[in-house]
mmCIF file of C-alpha atoms and ligand atoms in Angstrom:
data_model
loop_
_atom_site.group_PDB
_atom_site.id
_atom_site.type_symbol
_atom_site.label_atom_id
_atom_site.label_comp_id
_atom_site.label_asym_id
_atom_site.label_seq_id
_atom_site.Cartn_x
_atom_site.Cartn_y
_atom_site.Cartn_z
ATOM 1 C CA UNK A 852 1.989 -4.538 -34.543
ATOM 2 C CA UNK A 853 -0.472 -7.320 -33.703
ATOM 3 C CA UNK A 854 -2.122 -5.722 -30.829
ATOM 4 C CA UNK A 855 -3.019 -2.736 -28.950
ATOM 5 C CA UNK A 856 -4.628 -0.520 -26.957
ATOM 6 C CA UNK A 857 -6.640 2.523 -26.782
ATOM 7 C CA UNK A 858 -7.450 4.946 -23.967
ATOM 8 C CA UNK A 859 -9.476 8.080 -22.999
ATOM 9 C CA UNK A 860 -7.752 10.333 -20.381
ATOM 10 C CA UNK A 861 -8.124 13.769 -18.989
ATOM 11 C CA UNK A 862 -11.522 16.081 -19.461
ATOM 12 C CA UNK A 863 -13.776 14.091 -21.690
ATOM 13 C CA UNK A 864 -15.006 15.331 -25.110
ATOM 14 C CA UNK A 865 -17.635 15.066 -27.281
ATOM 15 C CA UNK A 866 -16.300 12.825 -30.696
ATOM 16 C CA UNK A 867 -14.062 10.542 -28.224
ATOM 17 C CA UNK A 868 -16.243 7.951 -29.018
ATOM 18 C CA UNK A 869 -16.145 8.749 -32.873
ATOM 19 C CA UNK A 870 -12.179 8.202 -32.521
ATOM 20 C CA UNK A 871 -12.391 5.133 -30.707
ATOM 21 C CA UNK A 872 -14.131 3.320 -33.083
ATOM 22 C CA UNK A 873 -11.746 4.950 -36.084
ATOM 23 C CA UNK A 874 -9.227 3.380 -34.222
ATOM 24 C CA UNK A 875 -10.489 0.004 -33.563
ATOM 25 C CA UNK A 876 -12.070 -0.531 -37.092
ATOM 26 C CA UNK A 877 -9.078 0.299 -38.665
ATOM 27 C CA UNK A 878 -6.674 -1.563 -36.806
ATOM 28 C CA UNK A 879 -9.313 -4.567 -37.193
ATOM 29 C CA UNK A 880 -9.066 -4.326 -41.159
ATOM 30 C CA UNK A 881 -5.048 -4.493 -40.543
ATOM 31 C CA UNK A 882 -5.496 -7.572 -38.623
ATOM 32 C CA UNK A 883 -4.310 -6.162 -35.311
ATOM 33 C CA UNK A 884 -6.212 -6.583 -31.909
ATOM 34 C CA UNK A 885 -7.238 -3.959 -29.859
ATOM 35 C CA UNK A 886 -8.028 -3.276 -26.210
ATOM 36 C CA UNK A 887 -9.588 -0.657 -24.532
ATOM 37 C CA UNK A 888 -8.018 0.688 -21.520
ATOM 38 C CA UNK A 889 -10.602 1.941 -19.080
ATOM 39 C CA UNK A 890 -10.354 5.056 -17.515
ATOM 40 C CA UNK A 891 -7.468 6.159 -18.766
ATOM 41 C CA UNK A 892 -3.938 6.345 -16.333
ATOM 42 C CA UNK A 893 -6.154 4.955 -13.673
ATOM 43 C CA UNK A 894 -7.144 1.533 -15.675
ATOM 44 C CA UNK A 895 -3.653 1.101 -16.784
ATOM 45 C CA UNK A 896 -1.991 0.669 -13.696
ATOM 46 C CA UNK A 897 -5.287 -1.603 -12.767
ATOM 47 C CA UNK A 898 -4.714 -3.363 -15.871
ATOM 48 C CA UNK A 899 -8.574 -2.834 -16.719
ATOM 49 C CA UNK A 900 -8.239 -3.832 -20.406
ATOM 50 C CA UNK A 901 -11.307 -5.280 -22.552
ATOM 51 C CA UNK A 902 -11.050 -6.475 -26.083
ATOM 52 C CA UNK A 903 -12.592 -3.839 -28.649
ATOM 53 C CA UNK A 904 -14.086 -6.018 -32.186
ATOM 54 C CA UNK A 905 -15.612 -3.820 -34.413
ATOM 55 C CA UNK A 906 -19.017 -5.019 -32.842
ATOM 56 C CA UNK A 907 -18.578 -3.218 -29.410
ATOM 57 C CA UNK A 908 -17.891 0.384 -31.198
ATOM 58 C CA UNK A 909 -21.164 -0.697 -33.128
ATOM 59 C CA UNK A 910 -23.954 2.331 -32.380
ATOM 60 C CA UNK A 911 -21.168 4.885 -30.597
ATOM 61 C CA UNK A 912 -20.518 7.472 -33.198
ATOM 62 C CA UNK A 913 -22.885 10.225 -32.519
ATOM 63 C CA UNK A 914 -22.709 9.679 -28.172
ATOM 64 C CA UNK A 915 -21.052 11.949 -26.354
ATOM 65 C CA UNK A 916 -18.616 11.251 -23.704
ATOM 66 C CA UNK A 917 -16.558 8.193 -23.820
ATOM 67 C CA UNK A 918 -17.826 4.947 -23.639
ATOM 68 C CA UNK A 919 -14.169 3.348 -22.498
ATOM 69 C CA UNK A 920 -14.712 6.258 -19.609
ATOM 70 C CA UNK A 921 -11.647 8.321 -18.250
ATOM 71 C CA UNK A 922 -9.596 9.409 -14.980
ATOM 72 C CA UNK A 923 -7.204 11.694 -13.401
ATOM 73 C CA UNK A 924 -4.478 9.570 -12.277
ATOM 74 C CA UNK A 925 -1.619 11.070 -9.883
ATOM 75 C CA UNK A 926 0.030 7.832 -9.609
ATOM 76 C CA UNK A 927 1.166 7.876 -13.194
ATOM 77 C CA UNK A 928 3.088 11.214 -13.103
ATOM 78 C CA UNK A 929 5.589 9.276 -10.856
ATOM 79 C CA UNK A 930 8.321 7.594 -12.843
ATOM 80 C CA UNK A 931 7.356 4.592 -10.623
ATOM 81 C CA UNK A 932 3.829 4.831 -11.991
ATOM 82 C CA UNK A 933 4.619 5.184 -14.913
ATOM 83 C CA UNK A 934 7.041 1.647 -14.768
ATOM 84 C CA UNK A 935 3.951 -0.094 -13.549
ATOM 85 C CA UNK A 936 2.261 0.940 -16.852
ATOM 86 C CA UNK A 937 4.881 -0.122 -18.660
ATOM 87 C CA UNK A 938 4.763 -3.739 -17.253
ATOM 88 C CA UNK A 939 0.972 -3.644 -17.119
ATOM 89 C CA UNK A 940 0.858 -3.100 -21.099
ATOM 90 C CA UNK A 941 3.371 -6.156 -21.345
ATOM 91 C CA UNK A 942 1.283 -8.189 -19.327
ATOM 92 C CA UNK A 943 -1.040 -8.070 -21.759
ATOM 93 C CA UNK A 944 1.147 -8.121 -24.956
ATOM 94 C CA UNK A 945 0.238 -5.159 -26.202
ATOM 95 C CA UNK A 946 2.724 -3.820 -29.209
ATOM 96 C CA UNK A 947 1.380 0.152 -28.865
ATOM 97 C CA UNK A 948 -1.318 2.714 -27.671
ATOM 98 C CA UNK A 949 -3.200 5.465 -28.932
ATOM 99 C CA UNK A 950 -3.893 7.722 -26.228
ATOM 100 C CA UNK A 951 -6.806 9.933 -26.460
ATOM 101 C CA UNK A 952 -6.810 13.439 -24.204
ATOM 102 C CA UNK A 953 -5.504 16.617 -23.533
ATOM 103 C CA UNK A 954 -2.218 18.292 -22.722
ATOM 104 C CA UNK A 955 -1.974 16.225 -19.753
ATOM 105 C CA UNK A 956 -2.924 13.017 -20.703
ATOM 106 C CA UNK A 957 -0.167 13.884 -23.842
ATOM 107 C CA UNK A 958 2.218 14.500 -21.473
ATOM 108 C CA UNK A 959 1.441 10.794 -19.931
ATOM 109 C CA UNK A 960 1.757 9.583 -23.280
ATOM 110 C CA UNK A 961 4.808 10.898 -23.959
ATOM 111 C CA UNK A 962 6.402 9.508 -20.987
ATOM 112 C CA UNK A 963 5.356 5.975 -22.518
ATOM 113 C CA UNK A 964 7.730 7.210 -25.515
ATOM 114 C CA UNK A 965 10.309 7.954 -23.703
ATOM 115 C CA UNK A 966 10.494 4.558 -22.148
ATOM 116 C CA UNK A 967 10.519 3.122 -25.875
ATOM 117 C CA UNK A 968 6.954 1.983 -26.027
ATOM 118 C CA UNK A 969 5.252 3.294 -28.996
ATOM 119 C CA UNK A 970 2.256 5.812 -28.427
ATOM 120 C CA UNK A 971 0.496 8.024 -30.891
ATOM 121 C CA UNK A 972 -1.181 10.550 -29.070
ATOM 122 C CA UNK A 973 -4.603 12.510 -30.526
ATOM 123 C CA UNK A 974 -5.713 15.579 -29.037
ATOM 124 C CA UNK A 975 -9.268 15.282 -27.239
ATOM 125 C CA UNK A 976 -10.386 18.736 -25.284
ATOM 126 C CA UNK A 977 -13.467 20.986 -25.339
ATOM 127 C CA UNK A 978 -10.345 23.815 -24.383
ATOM 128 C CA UNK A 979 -8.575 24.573 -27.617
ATOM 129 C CA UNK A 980 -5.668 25.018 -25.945
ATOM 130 C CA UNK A 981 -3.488 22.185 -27.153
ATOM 131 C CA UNK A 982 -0.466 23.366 -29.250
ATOM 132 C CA UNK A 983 0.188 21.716 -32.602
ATOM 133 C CA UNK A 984 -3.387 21.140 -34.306
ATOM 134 C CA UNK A 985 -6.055 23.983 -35.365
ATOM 135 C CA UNK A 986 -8.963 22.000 -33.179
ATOM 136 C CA UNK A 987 -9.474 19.468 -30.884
ATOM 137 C CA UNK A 988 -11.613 17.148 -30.692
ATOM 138 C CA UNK A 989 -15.200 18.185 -28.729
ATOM 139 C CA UNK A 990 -14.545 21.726 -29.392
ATOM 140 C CA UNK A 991 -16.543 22.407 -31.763
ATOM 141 C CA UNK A 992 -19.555 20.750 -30.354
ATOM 142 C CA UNK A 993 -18.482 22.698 -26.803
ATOM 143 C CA UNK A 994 -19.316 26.109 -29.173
ATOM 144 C CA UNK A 995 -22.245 24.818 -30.457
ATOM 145 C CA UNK A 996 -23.732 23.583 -27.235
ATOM 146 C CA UNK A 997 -22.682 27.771 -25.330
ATOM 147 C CA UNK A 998 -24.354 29.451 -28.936
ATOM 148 C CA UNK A 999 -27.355 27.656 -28.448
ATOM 149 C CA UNK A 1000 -27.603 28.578 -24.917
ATOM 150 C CA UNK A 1001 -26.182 32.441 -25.941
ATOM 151 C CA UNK A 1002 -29.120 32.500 -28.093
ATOM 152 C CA UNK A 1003 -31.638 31.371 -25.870
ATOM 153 C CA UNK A 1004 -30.400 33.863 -22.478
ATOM 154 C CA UNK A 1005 -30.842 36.606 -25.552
ATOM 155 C CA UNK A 1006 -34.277 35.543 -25.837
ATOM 156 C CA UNK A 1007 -35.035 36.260 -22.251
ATOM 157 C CA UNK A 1008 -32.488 38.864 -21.935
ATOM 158 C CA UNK A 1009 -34.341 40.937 -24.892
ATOM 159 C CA UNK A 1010 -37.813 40.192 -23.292
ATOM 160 C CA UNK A 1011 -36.627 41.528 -19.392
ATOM 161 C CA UNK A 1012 -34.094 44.387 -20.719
ATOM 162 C CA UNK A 1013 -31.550 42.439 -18.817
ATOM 163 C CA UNK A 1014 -28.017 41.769 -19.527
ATOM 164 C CA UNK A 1015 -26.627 38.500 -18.986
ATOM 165 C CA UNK A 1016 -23.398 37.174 -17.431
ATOM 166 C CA UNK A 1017 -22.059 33.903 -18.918
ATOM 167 C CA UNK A 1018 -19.410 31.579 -17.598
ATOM 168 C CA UNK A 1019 -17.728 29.868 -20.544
ATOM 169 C CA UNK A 1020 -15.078 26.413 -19.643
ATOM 170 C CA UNK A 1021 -11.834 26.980 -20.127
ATOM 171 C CA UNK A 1022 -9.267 27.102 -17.188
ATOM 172 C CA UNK A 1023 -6.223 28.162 -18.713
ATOM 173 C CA UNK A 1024 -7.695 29.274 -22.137
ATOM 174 C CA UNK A 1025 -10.354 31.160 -23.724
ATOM 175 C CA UNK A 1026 -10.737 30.022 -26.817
ATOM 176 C CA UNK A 1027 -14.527 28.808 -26.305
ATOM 177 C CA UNK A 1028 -15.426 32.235 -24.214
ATOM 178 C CA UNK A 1029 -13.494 34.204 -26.987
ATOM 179 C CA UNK A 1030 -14.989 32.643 -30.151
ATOM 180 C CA UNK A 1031 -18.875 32.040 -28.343
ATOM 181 C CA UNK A 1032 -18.930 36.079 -27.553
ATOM 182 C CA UNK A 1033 -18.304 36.993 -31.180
ATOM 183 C CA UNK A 1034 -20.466 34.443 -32.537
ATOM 184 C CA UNK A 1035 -22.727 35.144 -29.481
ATOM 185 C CA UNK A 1036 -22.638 38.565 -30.397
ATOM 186 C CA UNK A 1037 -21.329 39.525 -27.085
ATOM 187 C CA UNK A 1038 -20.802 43.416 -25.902
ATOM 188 C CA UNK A 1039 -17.442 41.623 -24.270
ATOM 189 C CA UNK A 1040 -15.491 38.973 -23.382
ATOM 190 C CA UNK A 1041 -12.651 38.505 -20.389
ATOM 191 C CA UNK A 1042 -10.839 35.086 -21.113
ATOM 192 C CA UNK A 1043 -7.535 34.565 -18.669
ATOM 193 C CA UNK A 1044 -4.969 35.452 -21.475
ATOM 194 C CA UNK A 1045 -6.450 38.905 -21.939
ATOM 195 C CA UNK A 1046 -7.549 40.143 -18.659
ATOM 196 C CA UNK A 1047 -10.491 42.856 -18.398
ATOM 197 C CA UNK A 1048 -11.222 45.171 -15.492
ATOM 198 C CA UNK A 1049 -14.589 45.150 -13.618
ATOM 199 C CA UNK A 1050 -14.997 48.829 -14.718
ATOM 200 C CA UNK A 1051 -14.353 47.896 -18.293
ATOM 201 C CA UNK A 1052 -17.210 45.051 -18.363
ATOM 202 C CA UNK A 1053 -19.775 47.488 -16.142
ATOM 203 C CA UNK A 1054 -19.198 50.066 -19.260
ATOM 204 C CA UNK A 1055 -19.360 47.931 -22.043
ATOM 205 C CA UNK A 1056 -22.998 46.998 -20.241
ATOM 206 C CA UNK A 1057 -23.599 50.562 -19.850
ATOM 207 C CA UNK A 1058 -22.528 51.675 -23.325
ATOM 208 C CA UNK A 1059 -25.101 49.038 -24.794
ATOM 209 C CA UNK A 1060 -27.773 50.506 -22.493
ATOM 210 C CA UNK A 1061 -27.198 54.035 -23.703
ATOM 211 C CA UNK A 1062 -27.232 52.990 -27.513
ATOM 212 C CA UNK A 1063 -30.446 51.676 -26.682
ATOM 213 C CA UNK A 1064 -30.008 47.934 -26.809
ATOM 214 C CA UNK A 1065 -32.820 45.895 -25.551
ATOM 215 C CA UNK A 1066 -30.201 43.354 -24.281
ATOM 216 C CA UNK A 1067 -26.415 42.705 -23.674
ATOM 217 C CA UNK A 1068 -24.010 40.177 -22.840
ATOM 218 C CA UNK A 1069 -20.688 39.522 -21.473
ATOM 219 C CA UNK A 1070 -18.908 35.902 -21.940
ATOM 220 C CA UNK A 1071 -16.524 35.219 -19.026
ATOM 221 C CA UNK A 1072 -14.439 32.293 -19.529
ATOM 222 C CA UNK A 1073 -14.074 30.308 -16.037
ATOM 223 C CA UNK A 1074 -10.220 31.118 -15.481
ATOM 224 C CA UNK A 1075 -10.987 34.775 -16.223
ATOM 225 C CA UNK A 1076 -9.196 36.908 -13.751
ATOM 226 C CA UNK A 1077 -12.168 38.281 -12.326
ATOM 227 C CA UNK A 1078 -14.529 35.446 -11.623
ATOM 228 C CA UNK A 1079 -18.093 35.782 -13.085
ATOM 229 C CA UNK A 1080 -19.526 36.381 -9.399
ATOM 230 C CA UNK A 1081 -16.864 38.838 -8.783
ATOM 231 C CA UNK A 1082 -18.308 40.861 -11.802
ATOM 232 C CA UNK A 1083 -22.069 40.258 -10.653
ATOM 233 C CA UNK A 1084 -20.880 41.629 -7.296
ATOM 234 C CA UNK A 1085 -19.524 44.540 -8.776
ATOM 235 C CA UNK A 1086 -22.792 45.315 -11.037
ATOM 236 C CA UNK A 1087 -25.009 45.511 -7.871
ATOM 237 C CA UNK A 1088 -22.683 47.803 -6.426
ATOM 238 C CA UNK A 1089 -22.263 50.127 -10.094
ATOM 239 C CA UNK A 1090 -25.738 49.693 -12.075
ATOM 240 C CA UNK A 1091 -25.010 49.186 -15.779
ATOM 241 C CA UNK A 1092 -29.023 49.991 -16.758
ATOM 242 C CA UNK A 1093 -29.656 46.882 -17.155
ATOM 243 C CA UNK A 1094 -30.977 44.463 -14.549
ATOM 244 C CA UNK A 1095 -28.148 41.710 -14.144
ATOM 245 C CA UNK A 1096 -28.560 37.745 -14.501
ATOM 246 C CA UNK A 1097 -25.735 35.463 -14.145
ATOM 247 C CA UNK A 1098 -25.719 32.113 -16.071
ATOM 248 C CA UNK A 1099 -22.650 29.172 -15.553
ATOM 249 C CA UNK A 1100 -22.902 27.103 -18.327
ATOM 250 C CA UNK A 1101 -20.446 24.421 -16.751
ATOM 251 C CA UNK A 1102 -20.525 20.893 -17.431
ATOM 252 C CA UNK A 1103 -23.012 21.125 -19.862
ATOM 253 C CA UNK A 1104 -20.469 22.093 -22.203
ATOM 254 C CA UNK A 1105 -18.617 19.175 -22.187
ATOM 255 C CA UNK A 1106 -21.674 17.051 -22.977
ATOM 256 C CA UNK A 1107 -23.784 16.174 -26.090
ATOM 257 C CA UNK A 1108 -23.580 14.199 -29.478
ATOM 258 C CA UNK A 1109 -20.178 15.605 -31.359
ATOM 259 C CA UNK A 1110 -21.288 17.826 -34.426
ATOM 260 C CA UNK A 1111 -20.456 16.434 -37.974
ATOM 261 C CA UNK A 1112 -17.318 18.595 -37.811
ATOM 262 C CA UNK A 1113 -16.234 16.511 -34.985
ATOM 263 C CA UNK A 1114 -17.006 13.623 -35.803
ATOM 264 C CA UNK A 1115 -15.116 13.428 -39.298
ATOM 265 C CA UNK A 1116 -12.407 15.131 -36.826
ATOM 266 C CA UNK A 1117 -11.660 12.388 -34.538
ATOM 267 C CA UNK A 1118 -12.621 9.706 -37.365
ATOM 268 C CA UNK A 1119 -9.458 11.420 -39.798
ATOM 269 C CA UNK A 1120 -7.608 11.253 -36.178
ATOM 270 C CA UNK A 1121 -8.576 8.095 -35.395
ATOM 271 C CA UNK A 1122 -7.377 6.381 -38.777
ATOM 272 C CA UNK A 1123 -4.425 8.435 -38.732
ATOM 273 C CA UNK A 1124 -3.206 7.139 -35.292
ATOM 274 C CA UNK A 1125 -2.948 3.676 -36.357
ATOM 275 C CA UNK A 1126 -1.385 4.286 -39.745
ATOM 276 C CA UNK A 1127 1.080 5.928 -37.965
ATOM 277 C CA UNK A 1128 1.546 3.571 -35.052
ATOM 278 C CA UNK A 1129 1.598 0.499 -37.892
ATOM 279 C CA UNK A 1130 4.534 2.382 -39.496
ATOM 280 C CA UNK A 1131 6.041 3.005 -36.796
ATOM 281 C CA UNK A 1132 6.234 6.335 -35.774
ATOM 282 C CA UNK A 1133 6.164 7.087 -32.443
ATOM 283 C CA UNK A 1134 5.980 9.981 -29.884
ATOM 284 C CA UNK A 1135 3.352 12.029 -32.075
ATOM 285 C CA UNK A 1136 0.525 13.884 -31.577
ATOM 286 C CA UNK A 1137 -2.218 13.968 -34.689
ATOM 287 C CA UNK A 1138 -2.751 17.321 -35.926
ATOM 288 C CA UNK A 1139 -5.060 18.788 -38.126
ATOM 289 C CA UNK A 1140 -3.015 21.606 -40.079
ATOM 290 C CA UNK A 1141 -5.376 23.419 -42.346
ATOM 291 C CA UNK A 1142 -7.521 20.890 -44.136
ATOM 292 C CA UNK A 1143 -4.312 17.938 -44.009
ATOM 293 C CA UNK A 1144 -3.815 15.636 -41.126
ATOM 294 C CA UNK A 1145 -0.490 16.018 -39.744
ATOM 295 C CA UNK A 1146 1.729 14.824 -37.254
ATOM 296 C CA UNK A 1147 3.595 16.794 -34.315
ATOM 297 C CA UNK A 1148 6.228 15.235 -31.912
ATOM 298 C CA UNK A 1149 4.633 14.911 -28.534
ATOM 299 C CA UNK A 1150 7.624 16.891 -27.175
ATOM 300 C CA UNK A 1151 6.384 19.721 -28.817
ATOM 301 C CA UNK A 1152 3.107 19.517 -27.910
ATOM 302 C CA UNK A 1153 3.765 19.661 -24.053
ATOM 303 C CA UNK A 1154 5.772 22.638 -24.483
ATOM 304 C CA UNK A 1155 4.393 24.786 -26.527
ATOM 305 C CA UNK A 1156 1.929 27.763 -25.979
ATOM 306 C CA UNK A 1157 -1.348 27.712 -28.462
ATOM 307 C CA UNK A 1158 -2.186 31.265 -28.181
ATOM 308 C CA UNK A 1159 -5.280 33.030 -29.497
ATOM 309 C CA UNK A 1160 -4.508 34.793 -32.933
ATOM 310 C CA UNK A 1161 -4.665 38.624 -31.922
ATOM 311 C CA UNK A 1162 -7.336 39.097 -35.251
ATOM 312 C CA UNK A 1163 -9.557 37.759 -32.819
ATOM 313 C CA UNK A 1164 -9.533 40.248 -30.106
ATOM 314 C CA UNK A 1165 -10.247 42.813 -32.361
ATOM 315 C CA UNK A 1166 -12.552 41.658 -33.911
ATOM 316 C CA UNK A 1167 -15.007 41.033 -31.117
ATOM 317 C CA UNK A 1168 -14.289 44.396 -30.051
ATOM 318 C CA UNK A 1169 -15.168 45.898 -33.290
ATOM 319 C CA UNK A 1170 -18.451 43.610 -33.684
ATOM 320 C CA UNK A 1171 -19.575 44.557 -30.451
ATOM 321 C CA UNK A 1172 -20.403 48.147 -31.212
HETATM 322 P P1 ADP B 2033 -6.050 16.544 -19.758
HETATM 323 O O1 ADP B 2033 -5.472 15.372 -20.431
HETATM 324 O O2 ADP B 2033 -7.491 16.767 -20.125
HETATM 325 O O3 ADP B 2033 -5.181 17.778 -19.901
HETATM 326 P P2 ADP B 2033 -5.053 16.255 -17.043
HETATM 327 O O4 ADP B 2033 -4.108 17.390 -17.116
HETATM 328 O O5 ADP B 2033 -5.828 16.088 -15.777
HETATM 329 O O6 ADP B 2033 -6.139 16.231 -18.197
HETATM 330 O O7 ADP B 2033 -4.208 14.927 -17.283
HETATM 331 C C1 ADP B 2033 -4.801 13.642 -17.336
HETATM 332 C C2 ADP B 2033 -3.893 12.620 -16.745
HETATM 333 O O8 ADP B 2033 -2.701 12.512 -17.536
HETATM 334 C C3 ADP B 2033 -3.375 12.928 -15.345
HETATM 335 O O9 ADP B 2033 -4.301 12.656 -14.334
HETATM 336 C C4 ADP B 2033 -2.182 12.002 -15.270
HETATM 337 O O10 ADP B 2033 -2.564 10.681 -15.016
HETATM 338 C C5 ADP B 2033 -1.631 12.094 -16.697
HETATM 339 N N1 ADP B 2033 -0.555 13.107 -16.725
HETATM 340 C C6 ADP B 2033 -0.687 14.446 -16.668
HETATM 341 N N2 ADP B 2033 0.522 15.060 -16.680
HETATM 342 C C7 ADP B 2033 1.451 14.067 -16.736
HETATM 343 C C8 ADP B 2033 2.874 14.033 -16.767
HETATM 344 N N3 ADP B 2033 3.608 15.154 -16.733
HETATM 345 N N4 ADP B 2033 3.476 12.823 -16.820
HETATM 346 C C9 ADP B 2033 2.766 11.676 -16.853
HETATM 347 N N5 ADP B 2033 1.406 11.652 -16.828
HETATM 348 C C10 ADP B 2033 0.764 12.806 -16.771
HETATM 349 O O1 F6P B 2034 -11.875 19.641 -20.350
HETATM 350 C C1 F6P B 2034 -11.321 20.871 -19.976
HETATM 351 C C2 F6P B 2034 -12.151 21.478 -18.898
HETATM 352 O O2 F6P B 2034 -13.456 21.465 -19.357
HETATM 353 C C3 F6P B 2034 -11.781 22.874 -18.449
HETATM 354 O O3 F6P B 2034 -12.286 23.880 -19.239
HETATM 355 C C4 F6P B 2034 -12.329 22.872 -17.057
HETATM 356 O O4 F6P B 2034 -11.674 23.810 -16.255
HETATM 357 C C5 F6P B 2034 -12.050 21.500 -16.605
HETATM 358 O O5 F6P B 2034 -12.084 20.693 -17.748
HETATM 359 C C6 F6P B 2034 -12.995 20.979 -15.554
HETATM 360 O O6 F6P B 2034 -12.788 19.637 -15.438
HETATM 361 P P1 F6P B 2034 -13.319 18.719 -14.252
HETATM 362 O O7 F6P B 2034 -14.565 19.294 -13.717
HETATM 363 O O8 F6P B 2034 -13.481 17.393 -14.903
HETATM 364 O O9 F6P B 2034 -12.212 18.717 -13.261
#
């Protein structure tokens, strides 16, 4: 390997940049040149490639977001896309790729495998809900970012006798609603894998308000089956006993300096990816199993199902009472 290149793709996350610069500083100390591919799919096939030294990831560790930027790119889910890529990345002589993202962007990078060019992929999503590592990177900075707000609408919430309705991120998965409304202290949480009736949230409201809570709160994550208006709707319509507020947390979530945990996260990741890449090992996903780095075959990534460990449910229904 004397050269290559490094991209962000999909949702951006907080510690992208943290892995970015694990990546180009250690490649650097191996003697091999890196690019940076801007916006992800999109710069590929534009063949928007700058040279990363160690000097331009200088002062990027603690931002959010991702400095190299990222896209949604339709173009490369096409096989003929996906050629263009191909010849765009021998244009500029590059040997391999570490691509940063989620299951989608893995997916992209896996295609790159298949096609013989060697890709290392490392998972990069505020969701959780990429199969083959205990976190992604941003995640934990995503919980950090909804408890701080969970505290604060408890503040208010306490003040008024009000309960509050918040929308947690997560299309597909509910990892951040699940884990925020026990740590949150939540009276209950609907997340799209485990659906909850309307009735079932308006009494878990009402059942705080009769044990004489001064507040309560319900996470809903955002691909919850009933949508967080739906409930509010539905709460006008069958008081609870408390007055209702509704809170979206959106894109604020996705935001924000990575936590330490992060950071160390996509730093191990980052070092990892070009270890692996320099020995050759292709078609992988970093993983962090336990408290070891490990490596998954991309294949398996795209395939499989992370699901929620059941302990989980449980236990937010138990702490809840
Ligand atoms: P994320 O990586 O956060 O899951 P997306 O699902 O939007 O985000 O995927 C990011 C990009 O990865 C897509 O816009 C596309 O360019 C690429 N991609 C997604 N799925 C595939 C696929 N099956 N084959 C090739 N590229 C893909
Ligand atoms: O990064 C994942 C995620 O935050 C999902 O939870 C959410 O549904 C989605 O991205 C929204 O992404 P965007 O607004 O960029 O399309």
């Amino acid at each position: 390997m004397r050269r290559i290149a490094v991209m962000t793709s999909g949702g951006d996350a907080p510690g992208m940049n943290a892995a970015i610069r694990a990546v180009v500083r250690t490649a650097t100390a191996r003697d091999i040149e890196v690019y940076g591919i801007r916006r992800g799919y999109t710069g590929l096939l534009a063949g928007d490639f700058e040279r990363l030294s160690n000097r331009e990831v200088s002062g990027i560790l603690q931002r959010g977001g991702t400095i190299l930027q990222t896209a949604r790119n339709d173009e490369f889910k096409t096989p003929r896309g996906q050629k263009r890529g191909l010849r765009r990345l021998n244009e500029h002589g590059i040997d391999g790729m570490v691509v940063i993202g989620g299951d989608g962007s893995l997916n992209g990078a896996l295609s790159l495998h298949k096609s013989e060019f060697p890709v290392v992929g490392i998972p990069g999503s505020i969701d959780n809900d990429i199969w083959g590592t205990n976190m992604s990177i941003g995640v934990d900075t995503a919980l950090n970012t909804i408890l701080d707000a969970i505290d604060k609408l408890r503040d208010t919430a306490s003040s008024h006798e009000r309960a509050f309705l918040i929308e947690a991120m997560g299309r597909n998965c509910g990892y951040l609603a699940l884990m925020s409304g026990i740590l949150g202290g939540a009276e209950i949480v609907s997340t799209p894998e485990r659906p909850v009736e309307l009735e079932e949230i308006a009494q878990a409201l009402d059942d705080a308000y009769t044990r004489g809570k001064s507040h309560a709160i319900a996470v809903i994550a955002e691909g919850a089956q009933h949508k967080i208006q739906e409930v509010s709707s539905y709460l006008e319509k069958h008081p609870c006993g408390f007055e209702v507020r509704l809170t979206i947390l959106g894109h604020v979530q996705r935001g924000g300096s990575p936590s330490a945990f992060d950071r160390l996260l996509a730093t191990r990741m980052g070092v990892v990816a070009v270890e692996e890449l320099v020995s050759g090992n292709s078609g992988v996903m970093v993983g962090l199993d336990g408290r070891q780095m490990s490596t998954v075959p991309l294949e398996e990534v795209v395939v499989k199902q992370r699901n929620i460990s059941e302990s989980y449910y449980k236990m937010a229904e138990v702490l809840s009472r």
